[in-house]
PDB file of N, CA and C in Angstrom:
ATOM      1  N   MET A 242       0.821  -1.186   0.000  1.00 46.00           N
ATOM      2  CA  MET A 242       0.000   0.000   0.000  1.00 46.00           C
ATOM      3  C   MET A 242       0.870   1.256   0.000  1.00 46.00           C
ATOM      4  N   GLN A 243       1.985   1.264   0.713  1.00 53.00           N
ATOM      5  CA  GLN A 243       2.848   2.442   0.742  1.00 53.00           C
ATOM      6  C   GLN A 243       3.402   2.736  -0.641  1.00 53.00           C
ATOM      7  N   TYR A 244       3.708   1.699  -1.405  1.00 50.00           N
ATOM      8  CA  TYR A 244       4.229   1.905  -2.756  1.00 50.00           C
ATOM      9  C   TYR A 244       3.187   2.616  -3.614  1.00 50.00           C
ATOM     10  N   GLN A 245       1.935   2.196  -3.518  1.00 63.00           N
ATOM     11  CA  GLN A 245       0.876   2.818  -4.302  1.00 63.00           C
ATOM     12  C   GLN A 245       0.699   4.283  -3.916  1.00 63.00           C
ATOM     13  N   GLU A 246       0.715   4.583  -2.630  1.00 59.00           N
ATOM     14  CA  GLU A 246       0.570   5.963  -2.175  1.00 59.00           C
ATOM     15  C   GLU A 246       1.730   6.818  -2.666  1.00 59.00           C
ATOM     16  N   ALA A 247       2.935   6.301  -2.598  1.00 65.00           N
ATOM     17  CA  ALA A 247       4.102   7.049  -3.065  1.00 65.00           C
ATOM     18  C   ALA A 247       4.017   7.296  -4.563  1.00 65.00           C
ATOM     19  N   THR A 248       3.559   6.329  -5.302  1.00 70.00           N
ATOM     20  CA  THR A 248       3.409   6.473  -6.756  1.00 70.00           C
ATOM     21  C   THR A 248       2.384   7.551  -7.083  1.00 70.00           C
ATOM     22  N   LEU A 249       1.246   7.548  -6.409  1.00 66.00           N
ATOM     23  CA  LEU A 249       0.200   8.538  -6.658  1.00 66.00           C
ATOM     24  C   LEU A 249       0.677   9.955  -6.353  1.00 66.00           C
ATOM     25  N   ARG A 250       1.501  10.113  -5.346  1.00 73.00           N
ATOM     26  CA  ARG A 250       1.990  11.449  -4.972  1.00 73.00           C
ATOM     27  C   ARG A 250       2.905  12.053  -6.025  1.00 73.00           C
ATOM     28  N   HIS A 251       3.500  11.222  -6.855  1.00 76.00           N
ATOM     29  CA  HIS A 251       4.437  11.721  -7.860  1.00 76.00           C
ATOM     30  C   HIS A 251       3.821  11.836  -9.255  1.00 76.00           C
ATOM     31  N   LEU A 252       2.527  11.608  -9.358  1.00 72.00           N
ATOM     32  CA  LEU A 252       1.870  11.765 -10.655  1.00 72.00           C
ATOM     33  C   LEU A 252       1.739  13.246 -10.988  1.00 72.00           C
ATOM     34  N   SER A 253       1.895  13.564 -12.253  1.00 76.00           N
ATOM     35  CA  SER A 253       1.661  14.940 -12.688  1.00 76.00           C
ATOM     36  C   SER A 253       0.154  15.210 -12.625  1.00 76.00           C
ATOM     37  N   PRO A 254      -0.262  16.478 -12.598  1.00 71.00           N
ATOM     38  CA  PRO A 254      -1.697  16.776 -12.609  1.00 71.00           C
ATOM     39  C   PRO A 254      -2.408  16.155 -13.815  1.00 71.00           C
ATOM     40  N   ALA A 255      -1.767  16.154 -14.971  1.00 72.00           N
ATOM     41  CA  ALA A 255      -2.382  15.570 -16.164  1.00 72.00           C
ATOM     42  C   ALA A 255      -2.549  14.061 -16.011  1.00 72.00           C
ATOM     43  N   ALA A 256      -1.531  13.396 -15.498  1.00 71.00           N
ATOM     44  CA  ALA A 256      -1.608  11.942 -15.297  1.00 71.00           C
ATOM     45  C   ALA A 256      -2.645  11.609 -14.231  1.00 71.00           C
ATOM     46  N   PHE A 257      -2.720  12.425 -13.180  1.00 65.00           N
ATOM     47  CA  PHE A 257      -3.713  12.193 -12.138  1.00 65.00           C
ATOM     48  C   PHE A 257      -5.119  12.354 -12.708  1.00 65.00           C
ATOM     49  N   GLY A 258      -5.314  13.324 -13.598  1.00 64.00           N
ATOM     50  CA  GLY A 258      -6.615  13.534 -14.236  1.00 64.00           C
ATOM     51  C   GLY A 258      -7.034  12.366 -15.098  1.00 64.00           C
ATOM     52  N   MET A 259      -6.055  11.679 -15.677  1.00 66.00           N
ATOM     53  CA  MET A 259      -6.368  10.529 -16.527  1.00 66.00           C
ATOM     54  C   MET A 259      -6.728   9.295 -15.703  1.00 66.00           C
ATOM     55  N   LEU A 260      -6.342   9.295 -14.447  1.00 66.00           N
ATOM     56  CA  LEU A 260      -6.635   8.174 -13.564  1.00 66.00           C
ATOM     57  C   LEU A 260      -8.148   8.049 -13.418  1.00 66.00           C
ATOM     58  N   GLY A 261      -8.705   6.976 -13.864  1.00 60.00           N
ATOM     59  CA  GLY A 261     -10.147   6.775 -13.775  1.00 60.00           C
ATOM     60  C   GLY A 261     -10.938   7.398 -14.902  1.00 60.00           C
ATOM     61  N   SER A 262     -10.279   8.039 -15.858  1.00 61.00           N
ATOM     62  CA  SER A 262     -11.013   8.729 -16.925  1.00 61.00           C
ATOM     63  C   SER A 262     -11.808   7.780 -17.810  1.00 61.00           C
ATOM     64  N   MET A 263     -11.453   6.518 -17.802  1.00 71.00           N
ATOM     65  CA  MET A 263     -12.192   5.553 -18.605  1.00 71.00           C
ATOM     66  C   MET A 263     -13.304   4.883 -17.799  1.00 71.00           C
ATOM     67  N   ASP A 264     -13.382   5.161 -16.499  1.00 85.00           N
ATOM     68  CA  ASP A 264     -14.358   4.500 -15.635  1.00 85.00           C
ATOM     69  C   ASP A 264     -15.355   5.455 -14.987  1.00 85.00           C
ATOM     70  N   MET A 265     -14.948   6.687 -14.759  1.00 88.00           N
ATOM     71  CA  MET A 265     -15.784   7.611 -14.001  1.00 88.00           C
ATOM     72  C   MET A 265     -16.172   8.821 -14.837  1.00 88.00           C
ATOM     73  N   ALA A 266     -17.359   9.323 -14.548  1.00 91.00           N
ATOM     74  CA  ALA A 266     -17.841  10.539 -15.192  1.00 91.00           C
ATOM     75  C   ALA A 266     -18.539  11.383 -14.138  1.00 91.00           C
ATOM     76  N   TYR A 267     -18.557  12.687 -14.376  1.00 94.00           N
ATOM     77  CA  TYR A 267     -19.326  13.550 -13.497  1.00 94.00           C
ATOM     78  C   TYR A 267     -20.286  14.374 -14.324  1.00 94.00           C
ATOM     79  N   ILE A 268     -21.374  14.748 -13.697  1.00 96.00           N
ATOM     80  CA  ILE A 268     -22.444  15.492 -14.364  1.00 96.00           C
ATOM     81  C   ILE A 268     -22.602  16.806 -13.629  1.00 96.00           C
ATOM     82  N   ARG A 269     -22.627  17.877 -14.397  1.00 97.00           N
ATOM     83  CA  ARG A 269     -22.719  19.215 -13.818  1.00 97.00           C
ATOM     84  C   ARG A 269     -23.780  20.017 -14.580  1.00 97.00           C
ATOM     85  N   ALA A 270     -24.625  20.710 -13.836  1.00 97.00           N
ATOM     86  CA  ALA A 270     -25.629  21.581 -14.438  1.00 97.00           C
ATOM     87  C   ALA A 270     -24.956  22.831 -14.988  1.00 97.00           C
ATOM     88  N   ALA A 271     -25.460  23.306 -16.121  1.00 97.00           N
ATOM     89  CA  ALA A 271     -24.929  24.527 -16.725  1.00 97.00           C
ATOM     90  C   ALA A 271     -26.078  25.304 -17.353  1.00 97.00           C
ATOM     91  N   GLU A 272     -25.975  26.615 -17.286  1.00 96.00           N
ATOM     92  CA  GLU A 272     -26.994  27.458 -17.909  1.00 96.00           C
ATOM     93  C   GLU A 272     -26.641  27.644 -19.378  1.00 96.00           C
ATOM     94  N   GLU A 273     -27.646  27.445 -20.227  1.00 93.00           N
ATOM     95  CA  GLU A 273     -27.428  27.592 -21.663  1.00 93.00           C
ATOM     96  C   GLU A 273     -28.696  28.140 -22.304  1.00 93.00           C
ATOM     97  N   ASP A 274     -28.586  29.270 -22.965  1.00 92.00           N
ATOM     98  CA  ASP A 274     -29.722  29.901 -23.644  1.00 92.00           C
ATOM     99  C   ASP A 274     -30.929  30.081 -22.728  1.00 92.00           C
ATOM    100  N   GLY A 275     -30.679  30.501 -21.494  1.00 94.00           N
ATOM    101  CA  GLY A 275     -31.751  30.759 -20.547  1.00 94.00           C
ATOM    102  C   GLY A 275     -32.314  29.523 -19.873  1.00 94.00           C
ATOM    103  N   GLY A 276     -31.812  28.348 -20.198  1.00 96.00           N
ATOM    104  CA  GLY A 276     -32.277  27.111 -19.576  1.00 96.00           C
ATOM    105  C   GLY A 276     -31.118  26.368 -18.930  1.00 96.00           C
ATOM    106  N   ILE A 277     -31.431  25.257 -18.328  1.00 97.00           N
ATOM    107  CA  ILE A 277     -30.416  24.435 -17.669  1.00 97.00           C
ATOM    108  C   ILE A 277     -30.224  23.146 -18.467  1.00 97.00           C
ATOM    109  N   VAL A 278     -28.970  22.787 -18.702  1.00 98.00           N
ATOM    110  CA  VAL A 278     -28.610  21.499 -19.307  1.00 98.00           C
ATOM    111  C   VAL A 278     -27.661  20.792 -18.339  1.00 98.00           C
ATOM    112  N   PHE A 279     -27.563  19.502 -18.494  1.00 98.00           N
ATOM    113  CA  PHE A 279     -26.693  18.708 -17.637  1.00 98.00           C
ATOM    114  C   PHE A 279     -25.608  18.089 -18.503  1.00 98.00           C
ATOM    115  N   ARG A 280     -24.392  18.572 -18.317  1.00 97.00           N
ATOM    116  CA  ARG A 280     -23.261  18.131 -19.129  1.00 97.00           C
ATOM    117  C   ARG A 280     -22.558  16.957 -18.452  1.00 97.00           C
ATOM    118  N   ILE A 281     -22.134  16.013 -19.274  1.00 96.00           N
ATOM    119  CA  ILE A 281     -21.444  14.819 -18.808  1.00 96.00           C
ATOM    120  C   ILE A 281     -19.971  14.977 -19.150  1.00 96.00           C
ATOM    121  N   PHE A 282     -19.105  14.794 -18.146  1.00 94.00           N
ATOM    122  CA  PHE A 282     -17.666  14.937 -18.324  1.00 94.00           C
ATOM    123  C   PHE A 282     -16.946  13.668 -17.871  1.00 94.00           C
ATOM    124  N   ALA A 283     -15.874  13.314 -18.579  1.00 88.00           N
ATOM    125  CA  ALA A 283     -14.991  12.241 -18.123  1.00 88.00           C
ATOM    126  C   ALA A 283     -14.207  12.773 -16.924  1.00 88.00           C
ATOM    127  N   ALA A 284     -13.583  11.886 -16.173  1.00 82.00           N
ATOM    128  CA  ALA A 284     -12.819  12.288 -14.986  1.00 82.00           C
ATOM    129  C   ALA A 284     -11.722  13.293 -15.312  1.00 82.00           C
ATOM    130  N   ASN A 285     -11.204  13.273 -16.541  1.00 79.00           N
ATOM    131  CA  ASN A 285     -10.140  14.203 -16.924  1.00 79.00           C
ATOM    132  C   ASN A 285     -10.669  15.559 -17.394  1.00 79.00           C
ATOM    133  N   GLY A 286     -11.993  15.758 -17.355  1.00 86.00           N
ATOM    134  CA  GLY A 286     -12.589  17.038 -17.726  1.00 86.00           C
ATOM    135  C   GLY A 286     -13.092  17.133 -19.146  1.00 86.00           C
ATOM    136  N   GLN A 287     -12.875  16.119 -19.954  1.00 88.00           N
ATOM    137  CA  GLN A 287     -13.347  16.130 -21.335  1.00 88.00           C
ATOM    138  C   GLN A 287     -14.865  15.988 -21.355  1.00 88.00           C
ATOM    139  N   GLN A 288     -15.552  16.909 -22.052  1.00 94.00           N
ATOM    140  CA  GLN A 288     -17.002  16.815 -22.128  1.00 94.00           C
ATOM    141  C   GLN A 288     -17.387  15.671 -23.061  1.00 94.00           C
ATOM    142  N   LEU A 289     -18.301  14.827 -22.577  1.00 93.00           N
ATOM    143  CA  LEU A 289     -18.735  13.664 -23.338  1.00 93.00           C
ATOM    144  C   LEU A 289     -20.114  13.844 -23.941  1.00 93.00           C
ATOM    145  N   GLY A 290     -20.929  14.703 -23.360  1.00 95.00           N
ATOM    146  CA  GLY A 290     -22.279  14.911 -23.875  1.00 95.00           C
ATOM    147  C   GLY A 290     -23.067  15.813 -22.964  1.00 95.00           C
ATOM    148  N   GLU A 291     -24.350  15.987 -23.307  1.00 96.00           N
ATOM    149  CA  GLU A 291     -25.229  16.759 -22.451  1.00 96.00           C
ATOM    150  C   GLU A 291     -26.662  16.295 -22.654  1.00 96.00           C
ATOM    151  N   GLU A 292     -27.448  16.448 -21.605  1.00 97.00           N
ATOM    152  CA  GLU A 292     -28.842  16.031 -21.605  1.00 97.00           C
ATOM    153  C   GLU A 292     -29.694  17.122 -20.969  1.00 97.00           C
ATOM    154  N   LYS A 293     -31.003  17.011 -21.122  1.00 96.00           N
ATOM    155  CA  LYS A 293     -31.918  18.018 -20.589  1.00 96.00           C
ATOM    156  C   LYS A 293     -32.256  17.808 -19.119  1.00 96.00           C
ATOM    157  N   SER A 294     -31.965  16.632 -18.581  1.00 97.00           N
ATOM    158  CA  SER A 294     -32.227  16.384 -17.164  1.00 97.00           C
ATOM    159  C   SER A 294     -31.060  15.619 -16.544  1.00 97.00           C
ATOM    160  N   ALA A 295     -30.929  15.752 -15.221  1.00 97.00           N
ATOM    161  CA  ALA A 295     -29.876  15.041 -14.505  1.00 97.00           C
ATOM    162  C   ALA A 295     -30.087  13.539 -14.604  1.00 97.00           C
ATOM    163  N   ASP A 296     -31.351  13.113 -14.501  1.00 96.00           N
ATOM    164  CA  ASP A 296     -31.643  11.681 -14.584  1.00 96.00           C
ATOM    165  C   ASP A 296     -31.238  11.108 -15.934  1.00 96.00           C
ATOM    166  N   ALA A 297     -31.561  11.828 -17.013  1.00 97.00           N
ATOM    167  CA  ALA A 297     -31.187  11.353 -18.350  1.00 97.00           C
ATOM    168  C   ALA A 297     -29.669  11.296 -18.499  1.00 97.00           C
ATOM    169  N   ALA A 298     -28.969  12.287 -17.966  1.00 97.00           N
ATOM    170  CA  ALA A 298     -27.504  12.303 -18.046  1.00 97.00           C
ATOM    171  C   ALA A 298     -26.909  11.115 -17.290  1.00 97.00           C
ATOM    172  N   MET A 299     -27.475  10.799 -16.119  1.00 96.00           N
ATOM    173  CA  MET A 299     -26.995   9.646 -15.348  1.00 96.00           C
ATOM    174  C   MET A 299     -27.210   8.355 -16.127  1.00 96.00           C
ATOM    175  N   VAL A 300     -28.365   8.210 -16.734  1.00 96.00           N
ATOM    176  CA  VAL A 300     -28.673   6.999 -17.510  1.00 96.00           C
ATOM    177  C   VAL A 300     -27.708   6.863 -18.682  1.00 96.00           C
ATOM    178  N   VAL A 301     -27.496   7.936 -19.420  1.00 96.00           N
ATOM    179  CA  VAL A 301     -26.592   7.896 -20.568  1.00 96.00           C
ATOM    180  C   VAL A 301     -25.182   7.530 -20.134  1.00 96.00           C
ATOM    181  N   ALA A 302     -24.702   8.136 -19.059  1.00 94.00           N
ATOM    182  CA  ALA A 302     -23.355   7.831 -18.564  1.00 94.00           C
ATOM    183  C   ALA A 302     -23.245   6.358 -18.185  1.00 94.00           C
ATOM    184  N   ARG A 303     -24.229   5.849 -17.466  1.00 94.00           N
ATOM    185  CA  ARG A 303     -24.182   4.450 -17.024  1.00 94.00           C
ATOM    186  C   ARG A 303     -24.342   3.478 -18.184  1.00 94.00           C
ATOM    187  N   GLN A 304     -25.133   3.854 -19.189  1.00 95.00           N
ATOM    188  CA  GLN A 304     -25.263   2.998 -20.371  1.00 95.00           C
ATOM    189  C   GLN A 304     -23.942   2.884 -21.129  1.00 95.00           C
ATOM    190  N   ASN A 305     -23.074   3.860 -20.923  1.00 92.00           N
ATOM    191  CA  ASN A 305     -21.764   3.851 -21.567  1.00 92.00           C
ATOM    192  C   ASN A 305     -20.665   3.383 -20.620  1.00 92.00           C
ATOM    193  N   ASP A 306     -21.068   2.620 -19.611  1.00 91.00           N
ATOM    194  CA  ASP A 306     -20.152   1.977 -18.673  1.00 91.00           C
ATOM    195  C   ASP A 306     -19.329   2.915 -17.809  1.00 91.00           C
ATOM    196  N   PHE A 307     -19.884   4.089 -17.499  1.00 91.00           N
ATOM    197  CA  PHE A 307     -19.241   5.003 -16.574  1.00 91.00           C
ATOM    198  C   PHE A 307     -19.942   4.938 -15.228  1.00 91.00           C
ATOM    199  N   GLU A 308     -19.181   5.059 -14.157  1.00 91.00           N
ATOM    200  CA  GLU A 308     -19.742   5.281 -12.837  1.00 91.00           C
ATOM    201  C   GLU A 308     -19.946   6.783 -12.765  1.00 91.00           C
ATOM    202  N   ALA A 309     -21.188   7.228 -12.632  1.00 92.00           N
ATOM    203  CA  ALA A 309     -21.504   8.654 -12.760  1.00 92.00           C
ATOM    204  C   ALA A 309     -21.818   9.287 -11.424  1.00 92.00           C
ATOM    205  N   PHE A 310     -21.427  10.567 -11.292  1.00 91.00           N
ATOM    206  CA  PHE A 310     -21.641  11.349 -10.079  1.00 91.00           C
ATOM    207  C   PHE A 310     -22.171  12.725 -10.466  1.00 91.00           C
ATOM    208  N   LEU A 311     -23.182  13.198  -9.742  1.00 94.00           N
ATOM    209  CA  LEU A 311     -23.713  14.532  -9.941  1.00 94.00           C
ATOM    210  C   LEU A 311     -22.963  15.484  -9.026  1.00 94.00           C
ATOM    211  N   VAL A 312     -22.391  16.551  -9.590  1.00 92.00           N
ATOM    212  CA  VAL A 312     -21.638  17.537  -8.802  1.00 92.00           C
ATOM    213  C   VAL A 312     -22.257  18.907  -8.956  1.00 92.00           C
ATOM    214  N   ASN A 313     -21.979  19.784  -7.989  1.00 81.00           N
ATOM    215  CA  ASN A 313     -22.468  21.172  -8.045  1.00 81.00           C
ATOM    216  C   ASN A 313     -21.497  22.053  -8.744  1.00 81.00           C
TER     217      ASN A 313
END
């Protein structure tokens, strides 16, 4: 376990961002044209899509094999 912790501490910010980018996604509300949309992002910050509701965004993320989290 100490080896893993030491390895993680020496990762660059870019490498740390890629950690989990193929497994995790986050969903964030955003204002667009006077309305709210829910954007889906990979763990590294790359936008993957957007939906009209948080529930739809969660479903889409999970259908694409991502563990999804709603963030503020």
